[in-house]
PDB file of C-alpha atoms in Angstrom:
ATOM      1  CA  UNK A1211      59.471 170.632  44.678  1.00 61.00           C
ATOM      2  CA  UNK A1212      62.180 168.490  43.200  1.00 78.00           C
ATOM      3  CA  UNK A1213      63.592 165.428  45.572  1.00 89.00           C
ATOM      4  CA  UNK A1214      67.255 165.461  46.972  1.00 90.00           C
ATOM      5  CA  UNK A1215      69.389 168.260  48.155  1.00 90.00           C
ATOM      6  CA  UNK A1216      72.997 169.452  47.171  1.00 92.00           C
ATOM      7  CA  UNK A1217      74.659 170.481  50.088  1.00 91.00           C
ATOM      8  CA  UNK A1218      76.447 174.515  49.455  1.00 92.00           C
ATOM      9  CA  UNK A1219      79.929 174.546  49.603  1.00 91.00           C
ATOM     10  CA  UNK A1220      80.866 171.019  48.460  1.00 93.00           C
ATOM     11  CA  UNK A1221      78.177 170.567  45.692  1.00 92.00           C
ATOM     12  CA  UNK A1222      77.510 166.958  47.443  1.00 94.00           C
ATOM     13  CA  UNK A1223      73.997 165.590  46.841  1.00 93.00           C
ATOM     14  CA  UNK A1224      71.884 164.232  50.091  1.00 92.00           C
ATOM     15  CA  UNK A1225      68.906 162.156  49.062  1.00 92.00           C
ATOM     16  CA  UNK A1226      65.874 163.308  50.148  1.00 91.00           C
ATOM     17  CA  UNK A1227      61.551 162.579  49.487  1.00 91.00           C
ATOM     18  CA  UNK A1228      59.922 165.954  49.335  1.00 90.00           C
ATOM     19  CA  UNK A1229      56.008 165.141  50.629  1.00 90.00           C
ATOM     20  CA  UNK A1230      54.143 168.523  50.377  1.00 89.00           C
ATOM     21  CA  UNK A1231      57.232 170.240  50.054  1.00 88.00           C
ATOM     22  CA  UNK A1232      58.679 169.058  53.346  1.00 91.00           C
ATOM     23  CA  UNK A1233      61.646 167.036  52.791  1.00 90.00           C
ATOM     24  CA  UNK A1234      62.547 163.791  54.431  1.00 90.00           C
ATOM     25  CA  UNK A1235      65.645 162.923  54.368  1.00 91.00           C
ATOM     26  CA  UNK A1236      66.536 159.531  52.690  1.00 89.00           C
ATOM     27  CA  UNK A1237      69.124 157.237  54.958  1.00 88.00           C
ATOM     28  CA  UNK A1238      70.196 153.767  54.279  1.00 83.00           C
ATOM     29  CA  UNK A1239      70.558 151.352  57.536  1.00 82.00           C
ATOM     30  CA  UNK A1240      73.524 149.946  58.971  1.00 79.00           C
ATOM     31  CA  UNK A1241      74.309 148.034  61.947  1.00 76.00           C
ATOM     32  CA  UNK A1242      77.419 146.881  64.369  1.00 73.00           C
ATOM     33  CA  UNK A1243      78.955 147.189  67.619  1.00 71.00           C
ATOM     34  CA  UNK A1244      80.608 151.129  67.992  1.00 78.00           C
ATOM     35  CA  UNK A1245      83.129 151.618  65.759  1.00 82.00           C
ATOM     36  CA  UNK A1246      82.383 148.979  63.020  1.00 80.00           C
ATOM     37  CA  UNK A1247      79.415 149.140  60.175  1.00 81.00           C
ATOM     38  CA  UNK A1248      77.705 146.586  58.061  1.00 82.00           C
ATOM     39  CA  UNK A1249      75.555 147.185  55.731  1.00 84.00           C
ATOM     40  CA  UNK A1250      72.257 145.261  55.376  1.00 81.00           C
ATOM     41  CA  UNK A1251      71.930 142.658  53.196  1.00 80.00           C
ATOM     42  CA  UNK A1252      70.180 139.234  52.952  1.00 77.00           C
ATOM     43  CA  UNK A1253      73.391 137.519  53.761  1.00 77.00           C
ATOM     44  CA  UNK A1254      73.941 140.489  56.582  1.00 74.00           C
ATOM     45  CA  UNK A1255      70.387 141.011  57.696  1.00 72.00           C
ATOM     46  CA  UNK A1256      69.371 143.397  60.622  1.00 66.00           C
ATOM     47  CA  UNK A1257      69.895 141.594  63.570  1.00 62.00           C
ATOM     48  CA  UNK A1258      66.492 141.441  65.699  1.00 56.00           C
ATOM     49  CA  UNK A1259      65.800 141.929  69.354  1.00 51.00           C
ATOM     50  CA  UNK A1260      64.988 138.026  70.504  1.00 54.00           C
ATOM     51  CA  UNK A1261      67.572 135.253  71.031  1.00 58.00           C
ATOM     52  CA  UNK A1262      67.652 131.738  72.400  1.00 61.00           C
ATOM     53  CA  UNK A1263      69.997 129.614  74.273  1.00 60.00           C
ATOM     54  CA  UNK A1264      69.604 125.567  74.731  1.00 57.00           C
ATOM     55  CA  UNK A1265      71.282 123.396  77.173  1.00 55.00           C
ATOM     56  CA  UNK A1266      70.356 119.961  78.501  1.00 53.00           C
ATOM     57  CA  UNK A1267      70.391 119.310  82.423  1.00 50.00           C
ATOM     58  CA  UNK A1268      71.067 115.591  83.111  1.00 44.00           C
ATOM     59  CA  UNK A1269      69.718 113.561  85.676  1.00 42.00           C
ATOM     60  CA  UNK A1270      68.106 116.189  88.050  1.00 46.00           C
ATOM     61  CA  UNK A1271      65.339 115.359  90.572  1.00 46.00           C
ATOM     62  CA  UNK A1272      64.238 117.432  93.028  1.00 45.00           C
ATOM     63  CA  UNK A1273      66.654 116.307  96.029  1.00 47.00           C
ATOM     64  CA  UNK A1274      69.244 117.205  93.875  1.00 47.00           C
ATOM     65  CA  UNK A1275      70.858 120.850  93.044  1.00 51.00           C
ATOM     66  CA  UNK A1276      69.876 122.445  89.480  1.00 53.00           C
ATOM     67  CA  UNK A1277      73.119 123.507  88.148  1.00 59.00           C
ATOM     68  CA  UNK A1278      72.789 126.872  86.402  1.00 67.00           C
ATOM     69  CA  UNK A1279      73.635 126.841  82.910  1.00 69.00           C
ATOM     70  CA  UNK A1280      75.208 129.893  80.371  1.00 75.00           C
ATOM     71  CA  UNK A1281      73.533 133.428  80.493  1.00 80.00           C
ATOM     72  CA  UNK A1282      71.397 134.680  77.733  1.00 79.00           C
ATOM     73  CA  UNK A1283      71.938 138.064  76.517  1.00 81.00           C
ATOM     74  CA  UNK A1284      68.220 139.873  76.044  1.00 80.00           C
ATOM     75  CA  UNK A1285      69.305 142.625  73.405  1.00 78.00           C
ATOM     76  CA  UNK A1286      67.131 144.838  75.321  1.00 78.00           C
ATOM     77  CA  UNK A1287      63.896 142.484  75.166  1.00 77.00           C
ATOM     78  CA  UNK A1288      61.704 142.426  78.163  1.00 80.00           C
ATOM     79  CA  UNK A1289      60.561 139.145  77.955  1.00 80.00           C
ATOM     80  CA  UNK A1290      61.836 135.867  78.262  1.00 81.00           C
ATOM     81  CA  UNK A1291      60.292 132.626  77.504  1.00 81.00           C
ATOM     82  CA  UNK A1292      61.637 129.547  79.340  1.00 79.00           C
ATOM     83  CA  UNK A1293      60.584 125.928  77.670  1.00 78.00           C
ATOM     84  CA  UNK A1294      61.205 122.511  79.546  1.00 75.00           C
ATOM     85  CA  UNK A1295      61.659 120.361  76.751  1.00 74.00           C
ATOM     86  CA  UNK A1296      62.926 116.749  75.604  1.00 72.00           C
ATOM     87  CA  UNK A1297      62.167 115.728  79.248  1.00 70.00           C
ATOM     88  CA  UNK A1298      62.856 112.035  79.923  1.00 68.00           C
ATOM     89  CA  UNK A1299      60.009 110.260  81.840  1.00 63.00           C
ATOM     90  CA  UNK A1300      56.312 110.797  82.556  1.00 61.00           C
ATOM     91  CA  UNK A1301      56.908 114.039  85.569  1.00 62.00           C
ATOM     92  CA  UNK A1302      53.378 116.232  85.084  1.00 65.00           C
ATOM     93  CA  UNK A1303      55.434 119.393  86.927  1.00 73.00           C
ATOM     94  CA  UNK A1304      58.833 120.804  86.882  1.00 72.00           C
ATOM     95  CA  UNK A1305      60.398 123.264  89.067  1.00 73.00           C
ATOM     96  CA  UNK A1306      62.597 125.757  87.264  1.00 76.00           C
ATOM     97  CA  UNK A1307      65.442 128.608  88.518  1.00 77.00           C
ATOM     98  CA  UNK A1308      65.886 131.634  86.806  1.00 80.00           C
ATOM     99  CA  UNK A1309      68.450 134.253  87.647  1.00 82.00           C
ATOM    100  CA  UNK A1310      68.564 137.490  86.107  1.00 85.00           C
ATOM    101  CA  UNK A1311      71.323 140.130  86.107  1.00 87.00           C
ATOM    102  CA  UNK A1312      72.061 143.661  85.064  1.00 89.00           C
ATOM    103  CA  UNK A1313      75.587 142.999  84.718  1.00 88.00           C
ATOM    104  CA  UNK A1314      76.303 139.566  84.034  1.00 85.00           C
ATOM    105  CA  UNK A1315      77.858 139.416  87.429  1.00 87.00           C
ATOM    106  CA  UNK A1316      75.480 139.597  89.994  1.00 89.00           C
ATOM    107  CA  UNK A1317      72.270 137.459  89.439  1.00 84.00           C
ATOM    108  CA  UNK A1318      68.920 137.248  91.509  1.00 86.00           C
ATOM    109  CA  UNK A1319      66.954 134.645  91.713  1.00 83.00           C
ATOM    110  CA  UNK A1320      63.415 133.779  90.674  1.00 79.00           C
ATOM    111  CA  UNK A1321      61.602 130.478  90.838  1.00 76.00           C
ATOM    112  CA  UNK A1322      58.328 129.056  89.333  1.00 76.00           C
ATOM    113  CA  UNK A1323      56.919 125.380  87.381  1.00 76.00           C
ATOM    114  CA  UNK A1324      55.699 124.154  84.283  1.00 75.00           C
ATOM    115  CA  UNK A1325      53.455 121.350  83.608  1.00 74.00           C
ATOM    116  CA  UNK A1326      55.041 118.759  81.480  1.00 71.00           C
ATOM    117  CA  UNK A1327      57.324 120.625  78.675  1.00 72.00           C
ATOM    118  CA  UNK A1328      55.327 123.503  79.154  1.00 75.00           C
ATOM    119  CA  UNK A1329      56.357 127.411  78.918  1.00 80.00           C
ATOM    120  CA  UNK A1330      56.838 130.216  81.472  1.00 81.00           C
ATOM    121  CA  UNK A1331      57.057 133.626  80.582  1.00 84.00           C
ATOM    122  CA  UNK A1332      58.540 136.167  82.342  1.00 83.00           C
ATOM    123  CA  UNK A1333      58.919 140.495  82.435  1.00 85.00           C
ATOM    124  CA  UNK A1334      62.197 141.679  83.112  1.00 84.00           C
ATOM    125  CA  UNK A1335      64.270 144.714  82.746  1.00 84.00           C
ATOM    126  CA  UNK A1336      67.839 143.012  83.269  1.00 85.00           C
ATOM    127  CA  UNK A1337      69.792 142.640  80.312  1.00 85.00           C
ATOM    128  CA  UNK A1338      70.852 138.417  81.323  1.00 83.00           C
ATOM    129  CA  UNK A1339      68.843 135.260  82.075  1.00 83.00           C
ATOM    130  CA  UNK A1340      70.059 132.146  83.151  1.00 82.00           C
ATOM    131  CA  UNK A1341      67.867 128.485  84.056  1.00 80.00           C
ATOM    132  CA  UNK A1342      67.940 125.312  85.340  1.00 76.00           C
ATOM    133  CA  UNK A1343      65.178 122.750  86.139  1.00 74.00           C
ATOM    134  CA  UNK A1344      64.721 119.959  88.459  1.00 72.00           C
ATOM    135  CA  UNK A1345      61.099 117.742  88.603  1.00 68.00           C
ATOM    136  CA  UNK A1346      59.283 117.843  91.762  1.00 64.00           C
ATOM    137  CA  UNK A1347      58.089 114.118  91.659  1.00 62.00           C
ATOM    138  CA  UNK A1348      61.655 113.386  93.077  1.00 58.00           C
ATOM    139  CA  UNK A1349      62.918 111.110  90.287  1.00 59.00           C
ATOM    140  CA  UNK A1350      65.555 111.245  87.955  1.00 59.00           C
ATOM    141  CA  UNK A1351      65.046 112.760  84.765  1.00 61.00           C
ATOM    142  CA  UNK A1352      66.907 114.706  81.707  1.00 64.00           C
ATOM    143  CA  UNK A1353      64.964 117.691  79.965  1.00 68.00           C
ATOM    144  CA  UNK A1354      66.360 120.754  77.822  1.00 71.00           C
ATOM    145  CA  UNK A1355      65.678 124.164  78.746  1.00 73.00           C
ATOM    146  CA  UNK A1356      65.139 126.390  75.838  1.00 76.00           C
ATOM    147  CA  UNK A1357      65.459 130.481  77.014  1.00 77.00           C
ATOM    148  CA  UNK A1358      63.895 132.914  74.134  1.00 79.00           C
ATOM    149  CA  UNK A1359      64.288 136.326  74.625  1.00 79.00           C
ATOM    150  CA  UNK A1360      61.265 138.318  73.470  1.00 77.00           C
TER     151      UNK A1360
END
């Protein structure tokens, strides 16, 4: 059986892949927010599920408050990877906040540590994630946090 289709009617031609005469229809990929299309390209390319977010907390210790930084949108990952990193001093453990949120409104917190610049990873099913990190040795220090959805 031949490949492709033309429609009746309008004589348009649909592209198709006929595999033991079954035909698939052929469709090209596009992308974008509801009402607008892009096609993909390699300057355009299809936009993947994970995303990061940096920020640097300055002089926190653990007497002090972690301010919460910007929310990461997850793009519908379920996993998010939180890094300490760049961290100022010799602290073996640091405490980190995460909030999470369905809405970008109302967040709920979560809490856990990391050993040096070490990772956490955690399972969620909210769609924002938001960090901050203090040490627990009770000194000053600075460190990035680096959030990766996954």
């Amino acid at each position: 059986m031949a490949d492709n289709s033309t429609l009746p009617a309008t004589g348009d031609i649909i592209a198709a892949d006929d595999l033991a005469g079954v035909k698939y229809q052929r469709v090209k990929p596009v992308w974008g927010v509801d009402g607008v299309v892009q096609d993909i390209s390699a300057s355009t390319a299809l936009p993947t599920v994970g995303a990061s977010l940096s920020q640097a907390d300055a002089g926190l210790d653990a007497n002090s408050t972690a301010t919460v930084g910007t929310a990461l949108t997850l793009n519908g990952a379920r996993l998010v990877a939180l890094q300490v990193d760049n961290a100022s001093g010799t602290f073996a453990t640091h405490v980190f906040k995460i909030q999470v949120s369905a809405d970008g409104v109302t967040y709920h917190n979560s809490s856990g540590s990391v050993t040096g610049e070490g990772i956490a990873e955690i399972e969620t099913a909210f769609a924002y994630a938001r960090a901050a990190v203090t040490t627990a040795e009770g000194g000053a220090s600075t460190a990035d946090i680096v959030l990766q959805a996954k």
